[in-house]
PDB file of C-alpha atoms in Angstrom:
ATOM      1  CA  MET A 129       0.426  -0.515   0.163  1.00 37.00           C
ATOM      2  CA  PRO A 130       1.491   3.564  -0.844  1.00 45.00           C
ATOM      3  CA  GLY A 131       3.213   4.929   1.968  1.00 55.00           C
ATOM      4  CA  SER A 132       2.223   3.304   4.750  1.00 69.00           C
ATOM      5  CA  ALA A 133       4.240   3.035   7.758  1.00 77.00           C
ATOM      6  CA  LEU A 134       2.521   0.334   9.984  1.00 85.00           C
ATOM      7  CA  ALA A 135       0.734  -3.055   8.219  1.00 88.00           C
ATOM      8  CA  ALA A 136      -2.567  -4.783   8.624  1.00 90.00           C
ATOM      9  CA  GLY A 137      -2.985  -6.961  11.792  1.00 92.00           C
ATOM     10  CA  PRO A 138      -2.990  -6.939  15.375  1.00 94.00           C
ATOM     11  CA  ILE A 139      -2.018  -4.637  17.890  1.00 95.00           C
ATOM     12  CA  ASP A 140      -3.535  -6.553  20.685  1.00 94.00           C
ATOM     13  CA  ASP A 141      -6.323  -8.942  21.851  1.00 94.00           C
ATOM     14  CA  THR A 142      -8.981  -6.530  21.514  1.00 95.00           C
ATOM     15  CA  LEU A 143      -7.853  -3.920  18.378  1.00 97.00           C
ATOM     16  CA  TRP A 144      -6.443  -4.691  15.067  1.00 97.00           C
ATOM     17  CA  LEU A 145      -5.437  -2.756  11.818  1.00 98.00           C
ATOM     18  CA  ARG A 146      -7.188  -3.130   8.114  1.00 97.00           C
ATOM     19  CA  VAL A 147      -6.585  -1.307   5.063  1.00 97.00           C
ATOM     20  CA  ALA A 148      -9.454   1.603   4.563  1.00 97.00           C
ATOM     21  CA  ASP A 149     -10.384   1.111   1.561  1.00 95.00           C
ATOM     22  CA  ALA A 150     -12.781   3.442  -0.675  1.00 94.00           C
ATOM     23  CA  ILE A 151     -16.217   2.162   1.095  1.00 96.00           C
ATOM     24  CA  ASP A 152     -14.918   3.924   4.049  1.00 97.00           C
ATOM     25  CA  ARG A 153     -14.114   7.434   2.887  1.00 96.00           C
ATOM     26  CA  PRO A 154     -17.141   9.036   4.041  1.00 97.00           C
ATOM     27  CA  ILE A 155     -17.138   8.309   7.455  1.00 96.00           C
ATOM     28  CA  LEU A 156     -13.044   8.816   7.633  1.00 97.00           C
ATOM     29  CA  PHE A 157     -13.360  12.480   6.499  1.00 98.00           C
ATOM     30  CA  ARG A 158     -16.536  12.914   9.378  1.00 97.00           C
ATOM     31  CA  TRP A 159     -14.444  11.766  11.759  1.00 97.00           C
ATOM     32  CA  GLN A 160     -11.644  13.926  10.853  1.00 96.00           C
ATOM     33  CA  THR A 161     -13.767  16.532  10.756  1.00 97.00           C
ATOM     34  CA  GLU A 162     -15.465  16.323  14.076  1.00 96.00           C
ATOM     35  CA  ALA A 163     -12.111  15.777  15.891  1.00 95.00           C
ATOM     36  CA  TYR A 164     -10.229  18.707  13.726  1.00 96.00           C
ATOM     37  CA  ARG A 165     -12.446  21.133  12.776  1.00 97.00           C
ATOM     38  CA  ALA A 166     -12.067  23.414  15.435  1.00 96.00           C
ATOM     39  CA  TYR A 167      -8.506  23.773  15.852  1.00 96.00           C
ATOM     40  CA  ILE A 168      -8.743  24.620  12.010  1.00 97.00           C
ATOM     41  CA  GLU A 169     -11.499  27.229  12.304  1.00 97.00           C
ATOM     42  CA  THR A 170      -8.841  28.595  14.960  1.00 95.00           C
ATOM     43  CA  LEU A 171      -5.895  28.743  12.363  1.00 95.00           C
ATOM     44  CA  TRP A 172      -6.986  29.105   9.095  1.00 96.00           C
ATOM     45  CA  GLY A 173     -10.911  29.138   9.294  1.00 96.00           C
ATOM     46  CA  TRP A 174     -12.741  26.123   6.919  1.00 97.00           C
ATOM     47  CA  ASP A 175     -13.046  25.465   3.610  1.00 97.00           C
ATOM     48  CA  GLU A 176     -14.879  22.310   3.385  1.00 97.00           C
ATOM     49  CA  SER A 177     -14.234  21.302  -0.176  1.00 97.00           C
ATOM     50  CA  TRP A 178     -10.178  22.345   0.345  1.00 97.00           C
ATOM     51  CA  GLN A 179     -10.705  20.200   3.357  1.00 97.00           C
ATOM     52  CA  GLN A 180     -12.186  17.008   1.048  1.00 97.00           C
ATOM     53  CA  ARG A 181      -9.472  18.058  -1.262  1.00 97.00           C
ATOM     54  CA  ASP A 182      -6.667  17.468   1.113  1.00 96.00           C
ATOM     55  CA  PHE A 183      -7.983  14.181   2.382  1.00 97.00           C
ATOM     56  CA  GLU A 184      -8.700  12.926  -0.352  1.00 96.00           C
ATOM     57  CA  ARG A 185      -5.170  13.112  -1.573  1.00 96.00           C
ATOM     58  CA  LEU A 186      -3.837  11.880   1.864  1.00 94.00           C
ATOM     59  CA  PHE A 187      -5.819   9.024   1.751  1.00 94.00           C
ATOM     60  CA  ALA A 188      -4.461   8.374  -1.417  1.00 93.00           C
ATOM     61  CA  ALA A 189      -0.415   8.578  -0.225  1.00 93.00           C
ATOM     62  CA  LEU A 190      -0.969   7.369   2.481  1.00 92.00           C
ATOM     63  CA  THR A 191      -3.308   4.791   2.707  1.00 90.00           C
ATOM     64  CA  PRO A 192      -4.787   5.096   6.437  1.00 95.00           C
ATOM     65  CA  ARG A 193      -5.298   1.898   8.695  1.00 96.00           C
ATOM     66  CA  VAL A 194      -8.910   1.313  10.235  1.00 97.00           C
ATOM     67  CA  VAL A 195      -8.602   0.788  13.841  1.00 97.00           C
ATOM     68  CA  MET A 196     -11.018  -1.816  14.493  1.00 97.00           C
ATOM     69  CA  GLN A 197     -12.089  -3.181  17.956  1.00 96.00           C
ATOM     70  CA  ARG A 198     -13.875  -6.332  18.927  1.00 94.00           C
ATOM     71  CA  THR A 199     -16.837  -5.474  20.741  1.00 90.00           C
ATOM     72  CA  GLU A 200     -19.377  -8.738  22.795  1.00 90.00           C
ATOM     73  CA  ASP A 201     -20.817  -8.596  19.337  1.00 91.00           C
ATOM     74  CA  GLY A 202     -18.202  -8.463  16.469  1.00 90.00           C
ATOM     75  CA  SER A 203     -16.216  -5.549  15.869  1.00 94.00           C
ATOM     76  CA  ARG A 204     -16.585  -2.239  14.950  1.00 95.00           C
ATOM     77  CA  ALA A 205     -14.369   0.590  13.249  1.00 96.00           C
ATOM     78  CA  VAL A 206     -13.076   3.105  16.084  1.00 97.00           C
ATOM     79  CA  GLY A 207     -10.776   5.870  14.255  1.00 97.00           C
ATOM     80  CA  TYR A 208      -8.061   5.691  11.854  1.00 98.00           C
ATOM     81  CA  ILE A 209      -4.151   6.121  11.422  1.00 97.00           C
ATOM     82  CA  GLN A 210      -2.059   7.310   9.109  1.00 97.00           C
ATOM     83  CA  THR A 211       2.179   6.289   9.294  1.00 96.00           C
ATOM     84  CA  GLN A 212       4.870   7.158   6.677  1.00 94.00           C
ATOM     85  CA  ARG A 213       8.506   5.580   7.101  1.00 93.00           C
ATOM     86  CA  ARG A 214      10.990   8.281   6.065  1.00 91.00           C
ATOM     87  CA  SER A 215      14.926   7.879   6.430  1.00 85.00           C
ATOM     88  CA  GLN A 216      15.146   7.601  10.274  1.00 88.00           C
ATOM     89  CA  ALA A 217      11.832   7.098  11.561  1.00 94.00           C
ATOM     90  CA  LEU A 218       7.977   6.365  11.516  1.00 96.00           C
ATOM     91  CA  HIS A 219       6.067   9.773  11.291  1.00 96.00           C
ATOM     92  CA  LEU A 220       2.661   9.757  12.401  1.00 97.00           C
ATOM     93  CA  ALA A 221       0.734  11.956   9.804  1.00 96.00           C
ATOM     94  CA  ASN A 222      -3.083  11.300  11.391  1.00 96.00           C
ATOM     95  CA  ILE A 223      -4.481   9.410  14.116  1.00 97.00           C
ATOM     96  CA  VAL A 224      -8.390   9.826  14.389  1.00 97.00           C
ATOM     97  CA  LEU A 225     -10.638   8.390  17.061  1.00 96.00           C
ATOM     98  CA  ARG A 226     -14.298   8.739  16.459  1.00 94.00           C
ATOM     99  CA  PRO A 227     -16.027  10.492  19.189  1.00 88.00           C
ATOM    100  CA  GLY A 228     -17.331   7.839  22.231  1.00 88.00           C
ATOM    101  CA  SER A 229     -13.460   5.903  21.739  1.00 91.00           C
ATOM    102  CA  ARG A 230     -11.754   8.819  22.768  1.00 90.00           C
ATOM    103  CA  GLY A 231     -10.489   8.773  26.469  1.00 90.00           C
ATOM    104  CA  GLN A 232     -10.404   5.093  26.557  1.00 92.00           C
ATOM    105  CA  GLY A 233      -7.279   3.872  25.771  1.00 94.00           C
ATOM    106  CA  THR A 234      -7.194   2.980  22.247  1.00 96.00           C
ATOM    107  CA  GLY A 235      -4.756   5.732  21.363  1.00 96.00           C
ATOM    108  CA  THR A 236      -2.221   5.165  23.813  1.00 97.00           C
ATOM    109  CA  ARG A 237      -2.306   0.989  22.600  1.00 96.00           C
ATOM    110  CA  LEU A 238      -1.600   2.553  19.222  1.00 96.00           C
ATOM    111  CA  LEU A 239       0.989   4.839  19.961  1.00 97.00           C
ATOM    112  CA  ARG A 240       2.794   2.194  22.083  1.00 97.00           C
ATOM    113  CA  HIS A 241       2.904  -0.066  18.933  1.00 96.00           C
ATOM    114  CA  MET A 242       4.047   2.302  16.773  1.00 96.00           C
ATOM    115  CA  GLN A 243       6.943   2.995  19.204  1.00 97.00           C
ATOM    116  CA  THR A 244       7.428  -1.121  19.239  1.00 95.00           C
ATOM    117  CA  GLN A 245       7.189  -0.699  15.821  1.00 94.00           C
ATOM    118  CA  ALA A 246      10.108   1.921  15.320  1.00 94.00           C
ATOM    119  CA  ALA A 247      12.308   0.028  18.384  1.00 94.00           C
ATOM    120  CA  GLN A 248      12.032  -3.200  16.245  1.00 93.00           C
ATOM    121  CA  ALA A 249      13.082  -1.108  13.322  1.00 91.00           C
ATOM    122  CA  ARG A 250      15.724   0.961  15.875  1.00 92.00           C
ATOM    123  CA  CYS A 251      14.279   4.669  14.726  1.00 94.00           C
ATOM    124  CA  ALA A 252      12.104   7.058  15.450  1.00 96.00           C
ATOM    125  CA  VAL A 253       8.727   8.462  16.186  1.00 97.00           C
ATOM    126  CA  THR A 254       7.770  11.679  14.857  1.00 98.00           C
ATOM    127  CA  LEU A 255       4.449  13.822  14.716  1.00 98.00           C
ATOM    128  CA  LYS A 256       3.212  17.203  14.553  1.00 98.00           C
ATOM    129  CA  VAL A 257       0.388  18.731  16.671  1.00 98.00           C
ATOM    130  CA  PHE A 258      -1.318  21.468  16.684  1.00 97.00           C
ATOM    131  CA  ARG A 259      -0.175  24.438  18.939  1.00 96.00           C
ATOM    132  CA  CYS A 260      -3.615  25.278  20.118  1.00 96.00           C
ATOM    133  CA  ASN A 261      -4.420  21.897  20.814  1.00 96.00           C
ATOM    134  CA  GLU A 262      -3.121  21.314  24.971  1.00 96.00           C
ATOM    135  CA  ARG A 263      -4.887  18.443  25.322  1.00 94.00           C
ATOM    136  CA  ALA A 264      -2.819  15.741  22.167  1.00 96.00           C
ATOM    137  CA  ARG A 265       0.238  17.811  23.343  1.00 97.00           C
ATOM    138  CA  VAL A 266      -0.293  16.113  26.555  1.00 97.00           C
ATOM    139  CA  PHE A 267      -1.057  12.622  25.556  1.00 97.00           C
ATOM    140  CA  TYR A 268       1.943  12.493  23.376  1.00 98.00           C
ATOM    141  CA  GLN A 269       4.567  14.237  26.548  1.00 98.00           C
ATOM    142  CA  ARG A 270       3.071  11.716  28.538  1.00 98.00           C
ATOM    143  CA  LEU A 271       4.242   9.160  26.303  1.00 98.00           C
ATOM    144  CA  GLY A 272       7.758  10.280  26.031  1.00 98.00           C
ATOM    145  CA  PHE A 273       7.848  12.469  23.032  1.00 98.00           C
ATOM    146  CA  VAL A 274       9.212  15.502  23.293  1.00 98.00           C
ATOM    147  CA  GLU A 275       9.711  19.134  21.370  1.00 98.00           C
ATOM    148  CA  THR A 276      12.397  19.470  18.921  1.00 97.00           C
ATOM    149  CA  SER A 277      10.757  22.625  17.019  1.00 98.00           C
ATOM    150  CA  ARG A 278       7.651  24.448  16.503  1.00 97.00           C
ATOM    151  CA  ASN A 279       6.646  26.716  13.858  1.00 97.00           C
ATOM    152  CA  ARG A 280       3.145  29.398  14.125  1.00 97.00           C
ATOM    153  CA  THR A 281       0.894  26.390  14.436  1.00 97.00           C
ATOM    154  CA  HIS A 282       2.486  23.224  15.068  1.00 97.00           C
ATOM    155  CA  PHE A 283       4.919  21.316  17.653  1.00 98.00           C
ATOM    156  CA  VAL A 284       6.564  18.952  16.271  1.00 98.00           C
ATOM    157  CA  LEU A 285       7.604  16.102  18.629  1.00 98.00           C
ATOM    158  CA  ARG A 286       9.649  13.009  18.919  1.00 98.00           C
ATOM    159  CA  TRP A 287       9.967   9.639  20.599  1.00 98.00           C
ATOM    160  CA  ALA A 288      13.228   7.546  20.617  1.00 96.00           C
ATOM    161  CA  PRO A 289      13.887   4.147  21.537  1.00 93.00           C
ATOM    162  CA  ILE A 290      17.352   4.470  24.383  1.00 85.00           C
ATOM    163  CA  GLY A 291      20.230   3.677  21.953  1.00 77.00           C
ATOM    164  CA  ILE A 292      19.071   5.635  19.126  1.00 71.00           C
ATOM    165  CA  ASP A 293      21.073   8.681  18.454  1.00 65.00           C
ATOM    166  CA  GLU A 294      19.039  11.912  19.440  1.00 60.00           C
ATOM    167  CA  SER A 295      20.070  13.964  15.988  1.00 54.00           C
ATOM    168  CA  LEU A 296      18.929  11.460  13.729  1.00 49.00           C
TER     169      LEU A 296
END
């Protein structure tokens, strides 16, 4: 699949990733809108057609992995993640959990899985977070991410396993 750093498959006993396909696009865009709209409106204003085009561009470049969760009566999609393998890092381009699935440890489990994959590959995990999204920044810092730079709109964060050169 284009650009993804995480394979489809199990995360743990109740979570797994599957490759997103065209039928997933509308719901994933809706979840993304619900997750990011307030931040984007604050920073740039919301342009629905631009957001849809950008979503489609990233969908094609970094095929999302839909996060599936086992339930008592089967399974359900609870979010999606987009990652990219870079020369010295696994880059988290996007993580979106549907309303009702946030604050329940799912994001932590996904990031811990990504950190395990990075440690096995002996590389770092990188990401950007909106400066106005304090809750997300605190979440990433709790998982060991440190700020490496910032610009007007984002903090750039990095996590590296012990023994990986900090300059990479």
